[in-house]
Amino acid sequence: MFEGWLLYFIILGYLSLLFLTAYYAERKENVGRSIVSNPYIYSLSLAVYCTSWTFYGSVGKAATSGLSFLTIYLGPTIMASLWLIVLRKMIKISKENRITTLSDFIGSRYGNSIFLSILITIIAVVGITPYLGLQLKAIMSSFTILTGQTMASAATGWMITFILGVFAIIFGARKLDTSERHEGLIFAIAFESIVKLAAFLSVGFFVTYGLFDGFIDIFDKIKGSEYGELLFLGEGTPISYTEWASLMFLSMMAIMFLPRQFHVAVVENSDTSHLSKAIWLFPLYLFLINIFVLPVAFGGLLLGGSQAQADSFVLTIPLEQGRYLLALFVFIGGFSAATGMVIVESLALSTMVMNSLVMPAIFRFTDMRGFPAIILNLKRMIILGCTFLGYIFAVSIGEFYSLVDIGLKSFEAVTIFAPSILFGLYWKRGNRKGAAAGIIAGFIVWFYTLLMPALLKSGVLQEKGLLLQLLNSGMLNPNALFGVEGLDKWSHSLFWGLLLNVICYVGFSIFTSQDPEEEKQALMFVESYSPEILPSKAIYSVSQIEEILSQYIGRRESAEIIEGFLLKNGIKRDSVSHTQFILLRNEAERILSGALGTAIATIILEDKITLTEKERGDLSSSIKHMTETLRLSRQELANANRNLAYLKEFSENIIESAPVGIVTLDDHLRVRYWNKEIETLTGIRKDDAFDKSLTALLAWFDEEVILQNEQKEVTLKTTQNQTFKINISPFKDPSGGYVVIFEDITEKSKMEEQLLQASKLASLGKLTAGISHEIGNPLASISSLVQELRSLKIGSLITPAHAEKRDIACTDTPPAAPFESDAVFIEDSLKTINSHIERIANIVRSLGDFARISSRVKIESSLTDILGRTLSLVKYDKRFKNINLVTKLEAVPSLMINPDQIQQVYLNLMFNAIDAMPEGGDLVISLKHTGNTVEMSFSDSGPGIDDAVIGKIFDPFYTTKPVGKGTGLGLSICYGIIKEHSGSISVKSKKGEGTTFTILLPVVN
Amino acid sequence: MVGRELWAFLFMIGFLVFNWPFLEIFSDFLPYFLFGVWGVFITAVYLVIQVTERKGKKNV
């Protein structure tokens, strides 16, 4: 155990250390090297939320109600996720309007209402006093436990309260502060947050791993004990789901609207960007400080501690285990938690009291001697007053309640402010009367359902007379208002308080109107709109401003500030422009706001540097005009935005739905847009294409085509044999770039080729029909004449007359023998002529066949039969003897075909094969039925066809045979016949490996 | 989803998972569930702020 004097000494030593840290931070700030303006210190300062309630009370709550203590920390964790929306707006508004307290914030929102500021201040003082008392109670209890004496607790409590009050003054009211921010104080609070976290983690680790075998061990043991229900929630446990949700909601409001949280989160914020880290760092702090709460609470119970003493487990466990140094460290941690809260809360409350209650009453007595000193001393007295008010609560009522019970009453109290603040931030019509009515209704419910039962329990109020009747009435029972039973006291008070608060706020706001000042302030808060102060026409002097400041903050301080400001802004005292005066006035208002509050600062400056009635009127009209213009502009902007969004969506839909690939490029040919179709065409996804060079994505794309910077259309073939028609249009925008449209024309090109082939065949058909007719007729005559000539006896026709004529021509030739020789010659010539005529007739017949192929009639015929007939014809060709014929004929259905034409095809293909194998070879003919087609193939083992000519073999008159051996029409005829039958013919050939012709004919029912 | 909607969504999700019926569903191992989800929620907030800040910088 420890001696009392030693603990006093430690307390004073610790507070001195705190003061030194604060002093160090202030010195750094004064030389322009702030160590406070960073998100980590900001997040740690927010942990002033964790008071002795967290340090001692959470363990007590966990030991009596199980997991419900977590609601107090889960609520702020969830609420933190909205800070970038709500808290950032509050900070922005507060900075712009130089707001320094919660009462200023609400009062300012509702037309700078002093009445509302006063109301908020009174409720805050009444509501927060129990919370201050809680801290003092915790310090006194821990002092008693460490000294082991139930001691003269009143005297000790008084002394501790006094010490804390004095230190709160040292931190917050050492001088009349002209700034709304206190970097020294915040640094000290951040330091305390580290101390209390380290202390709690130390005791938690000691209990969890020193006395037990970790979390699982403790949880298993408590589950098997009489306290097993503490691990559960809901029916049959100490806390219902409704109470859980209510407590969570209360803590969500508390983290935003407790005066000290408002002070550190809003007033002391130096940069809204710090919120980005605070929204996860602060919840992480809460997570860490709570991680050992359950093990300590359950450990205390398992070690034989009672639930009634559970608030002090963190101290009693190390003490009972003989770990005195650890106990002392824990005491300092708990003391840190309590002092941080007391200092910041009393400072925040005293500023509220000063700005809202005291200054409105005395600010006009500036003629009083030493007025600045009076203000400063008043503030000091108020700080002491706030801490002693907490002490009175702690010793009169606090002993009847647990730490958590006391804290939750304060949470319920600040929830009264929630509708006025939250509605006020987002609903312009919310007005002063609504806010006042809502706050008063909420306060009455809070007082009647929570505070009055506490006063009754402690004996401050007596159950008699009218009060007794009220308590026993069915409608106004404080634990079951209007006869509604079944709710726990927190949910009950929250439900009725919030309901009446919101109804009154909304109802009054709807049915009553706002005055112009309220309208202006509502606009500023909801739209975050802050008009610049208009330059006044009147001329003011710098000394006038200096004089005003000196009345409230002292002559020397005022002179220093003014000189510093003039020097910093390069302003000469005797020639101040209107704009410079506005700057100086703003600075003066900021200084006075920090010292006296926004409302009073505004009044003082308006009183002293008044505008004329006409100027006021002009200003008011100007604000109204701006407000109206702004409202209309916003509407127009919103409409334009909607239209723009629609147009954007519409255009994107068109581009995305287009059946062509659309790409936009910047002037460096980097992809800026890549539509869905181009994804399909190229297989490259939009995300992969974005910001890449087009030529890097499509290797086959020629960069030069684009860089000519003119609209053009080109056709390019890809390495995968795709053919694209590409349209390139440069942007007319000066920033440059291109729109490139890709159209896949691969199929179209093939069709065009086929069409060309077909049209060539059609033309040829007509041509050949004419030729065969024109040649056929005279040829027939010539042929018949030749036949006739040959049938004559050529020798008898050679007469002497003939011989004479011949002798005249050839006198040297012997007469007899020549006759015989001429006859032979004529006979041979006629024979030759006849064979040539036959050949010409064959060609003409072929031409005729070619011309007639589209006019034949189709009948149901068997391909196998036709093939048999064709083979029986071909086998008489002497060249066929060297051919090894192999047939693979499957059963195929009969088709609607022209048997003569198909036989023609067979003949042509077979003769081609025979021609290709003059020395003999293999000819494989197969016939099979596959699905809806019949497939015929003719494969020879000839020398094959060159790749260079294979594309031309179906062209009319194209032949690879020697001159005179082929007409070049055979395969064209085949092609025409098969197309006529709606089929296809294709060729596969490799040099040296033979050739295969494949015909596919559809099976038509 | 823009920033404002994302935070509101996260807030709603947070309020939902830390209340009935999830608390009843996981009642057999409630302490582990609460601390586990708490950790996950903080991580989610951290990740969202990282992503939104990165996007913000990109837009700038």
JSON list of N, CA, C and O in Angstrom, two decimals, chain A residues 125-140:
[
{"chain": "A", "resi": 125, "resn": "VAL", "atom": "N", "xyz": [-24.26, 22.16, -18.71]},
{"chain": "A", "resi": 125, "resn": "VAL", "atom": "CA", "xyz": [-23.70, 22.19, -17.35]},
{"chain": "A", "resi": 125, "resn": "VAL", "atom": "C", "xyz": [-24.43, 21.17, -16.47]},
{"chain": "A", "resi": 125, "resn": "VAL", "atom": "O", "xyz": [-23.79, 20.37, -15.77]},
{"chain": "A", "resi": 126, "resn": "VAL", "atom": "N", "xyz": [-25.75, 21.18, -16.53]},
{"chain": "A", "resi": 126, "resn": "VAL", "atom": "CA", "xyz": [-26.53, 20.23, -15.71]},
{"chain": "A", "resi": 126, "resn": "VAL", "atom": "C", "xyz": [-26.24, 18.79, -16.16]},
{"chain": "A", "resi": 126, "resn": "VAL", "atom": "O", "xyz": [-26.06, 17.89, -15.33]},
{"chain": "A", "resi": 127, "resn": "GLY", "atom": "N", "xyz": [-26.17, 18.60, -17.46]},
{"chain": "A", "resi": 127, "resn": "GLY", "atom": "CA", "xyz": [-25.99, 17.24, -17.98]},
{"chain": "A", "resi": 127, "resn": "GLY", "atom": "C", "xyz": [-24.60, 16.70, -17.81]},
{"chain": "A", "resi": 127, "resn": "GLY", "atom": "O", "xyz": [-24.41, 15.50, -17.61]},
{"chain": "A", "resi": 128, "resn": "ILE", "atom": "N", "xyz": [-23.59, 17.58, -17.85]},
{"chain": "A", "resi": 128, "resn": "ILE", "atom": "CA", "xyz": [-22.21, 17.11, -17.82]},
{"chain": "A", "resi": 128, "resn": "ILE", "atom": "C", "xyz": [-21.66, 17.06, -16.40]},
{"chain": "A", "resi": 128, "resn": "ILE", "atom": "O", "xyz": [-20.71, 16.34, -16.11]},
{"chain": "A", "resi": 129, "resn": "THR", "atom": "N", "xyz": [-22.28, 17.81, -15.51]},
{"chain": "A", "resi": 129, "resn": "THR", "atom": "CA", "xyz": [-21.81, 17.80, -14.12]},
{"chain": "A", "resi": 129, "resn": "THR", "atom": "C", "xyz": [-21.69, 16.38, -13.56]},
{"chain": "A", "resi": 129, "resn": "THR", "atom": "O", "xyz": [-20.68, 16.05, -12.93]},
{"chain": "A", "resi": 130, "resn": "PRO", "atom": "N", "xyz": [-22.70, 15.51, -13.78]},
{"chain": "A", "resi": 130, "resn": "PRO", "atom": "CA", "xyz": [-22.53, 14.14, -13.27]},
{"chain": "A", "resi": 130, "resn": "PRO", "atom": "C", "xyz": [-21.29, 13.46, -13.84]},
{"chain": "A", "resi": 130, "resn": "PRO", "atom": "O", "xyz": [-20.62, 12.68, -13.15]},
{"chain": "A", "resi": 131, "resn": "TYR", "atom": "N", "xyz": [-21.00, 13.80, -15.08]},
{"chain": "A", "resi": 131, "resn": "TYR", "atom": "CA", "xyz": [-19.85, 13.18, -15.76]},
{"chain": "A", "resi": 131, "resn": "TYR", "atom": "C", "xyz": [-18.54, 13.64, -15.11]},
{"chain": "A", "resi": 131, "resn": "TYR", "atom": "O", "xyz": [-17.60, 12.86, -14.91]},
{"chain": "A", "resi": 132, "resn": "LEU", "atom": "N", "xyz": [-18.49, 14.96, -14.79]},
{"chain": "A", "resi": 132, "resn": "LEU", "atom": "CA", "xyz": [-17.31, 15.47, -14.07]},
{"chain": "A", "resi": 132, "resn": "LEU", "atom": "C", "xyz": [-17.22, 14.80, -12.70]},
{"chain": "A", "resi": 132, "resn": "LEU", "atom": "O", "xyz": [-16.14, 14.42, -12.24]},
{"chain": "A", "resi": 133, "resn": "GLY", "atom": "N", "xyz": [-18.39, 14.66, -12.09]},
{"chain": "A", "resi": 133, "resn": "GLY", "atom": "CA", "xyz": [-18.42, 14.01, -10.76]},
{"chain": "A", "resi": 133, "resn": "GLY", "atom": "C", "xyz": [-17.89, 12.59, -10.85]},
{"chain": "A", "resi": 133, "resn": "GLY", "atom": "O", "xyz": [-17.19, 12.10, -9.94]},
{"chain": "A", "resi": 134, "resn": "LEU", "atom": "N", "xyz": [-18.23, 11.93, -11.93]},
{"chain": "A", "resi": 134, "resn": "LEU", "atom": "CA", "xyz": [-17.78, 10.54, -12.15]},
{"chain": "A", "resi": 134, "resn": "LEU", "atom": "C", "xyz": [-16.25, 10.46, -12.11]},
{"chain": "A", "resi": 134, "resn": "LEU", "atom": "O", "xyz": [-15.68, 9.55, -11.48]},
{"chain": "A", "resi": 135, "resn": "GLN", "atom": "N", "xyz": [-15.59, 11.42, -12.75]},
{"chain": "A", "resi": 135, "resn": "GLN", "atom": "CA", "xyz": [-14.12, 11.40, -12.79]},
{"chain": "A", "resi": 135, "resn": "GLN", "atom": "C", "xyz": [-13.54, 11.59, -11.39]},
{"chain": "A", "resi": 135, "resn": "GLN", "atom": "O", "xyz": [-12.61, 10.89, -10.98]},
{"chain": "A", "resi": 136, "resn": "LEU", "atom": "N", "xyz": [-14.15, 12.53, -10.68]},
{"chain": "A", "resi": 136, "resn": "LEU", "atom": "CA", "xyz": [-13.65, 12.80, -9.33]},
{"chain": "A", "resi": 136, "resn": "LEU", "atom": "C", "xyz": [-13.90, 11.61, -8.41]},
{"chain": "A", "resi": 136, "resn": "LEU", "atom": "O", "xyz": [-13.05, 11.24, -7.59]},
{"chain": "A", "resi": 137, "resn": "LYS", "atom": "N", "xyz": [-15.07, 11.01, -8.59]},
{"chain": "A", "resi": 137, "resn": "LYS", "atom": "CA", "xyz": [-15.38, 9.82, -7.79]},
{"chain": "A", "resi": 137, "resn": "LYS", "atom": "C", "xyz": [-14.36, 8.71, -8.06]},
{"chain": "A", "resi": 137, "resn": "LYS", "atom": "O", "xyz": [-13.88, 8.04, -7.13]},
{"chain": "A", "resi": 138, "resn": "ALA", "atom": "N", "xyz": [-14.01, 8.55, -9.33]},
{"chain": "A", "resi": 138, "resn": "ALA", "atom": "CA", "xyz": [-13.06, 7.49, -9.69]},
{"chain": "A", "resi": 138, "resn": "ALA", "atom": "C", "xyz": [-11.69, 7.76, -9.09]},
{"chain": "A", "resi": 138, "resn": "ALA", "atom": "O", "xyz": [-11.04, 6.85, -8.57]},
{"chain": "A", "resi": 139, "resn": "ILE", "atom": "N", "xyz": [-11.26, 9.05, -9.14]},
{"chain": "A", "resi": 139, "resn": "ILE", "atom": "CA", "xyz": [-9.94, 9.36, -8.57]},
{"chain": "A", "resi": 139, "resn": "ILE", "atom": "C", "xyz": [-9.96, 9.13, -7.05]},
{"chain": "A", "resi": 139, "resn": "ILE", "atom": "O", "xyz": [-9.05, 8.53, -6.48]},
{"chain": "A", "resi": 140, "resn": "MET", "atom": "N", "xyz": [-11.05, 9.58, -6.43]},
{"chain": "A", "resi": 140, "resn": "MET", "atom": "CA", "xyz": [-11.14, 9.41, -4.96]},
{"chain": "A", "resi": 140, "resn": "MET", "atom": "C", "xyz": [-11.14, 7.93, -4.61]},
{"chain": "A", "resi": 140, "resn": "MET", "atom": "O", "xyz": [-10.46, 7.50, -3.66]}
]
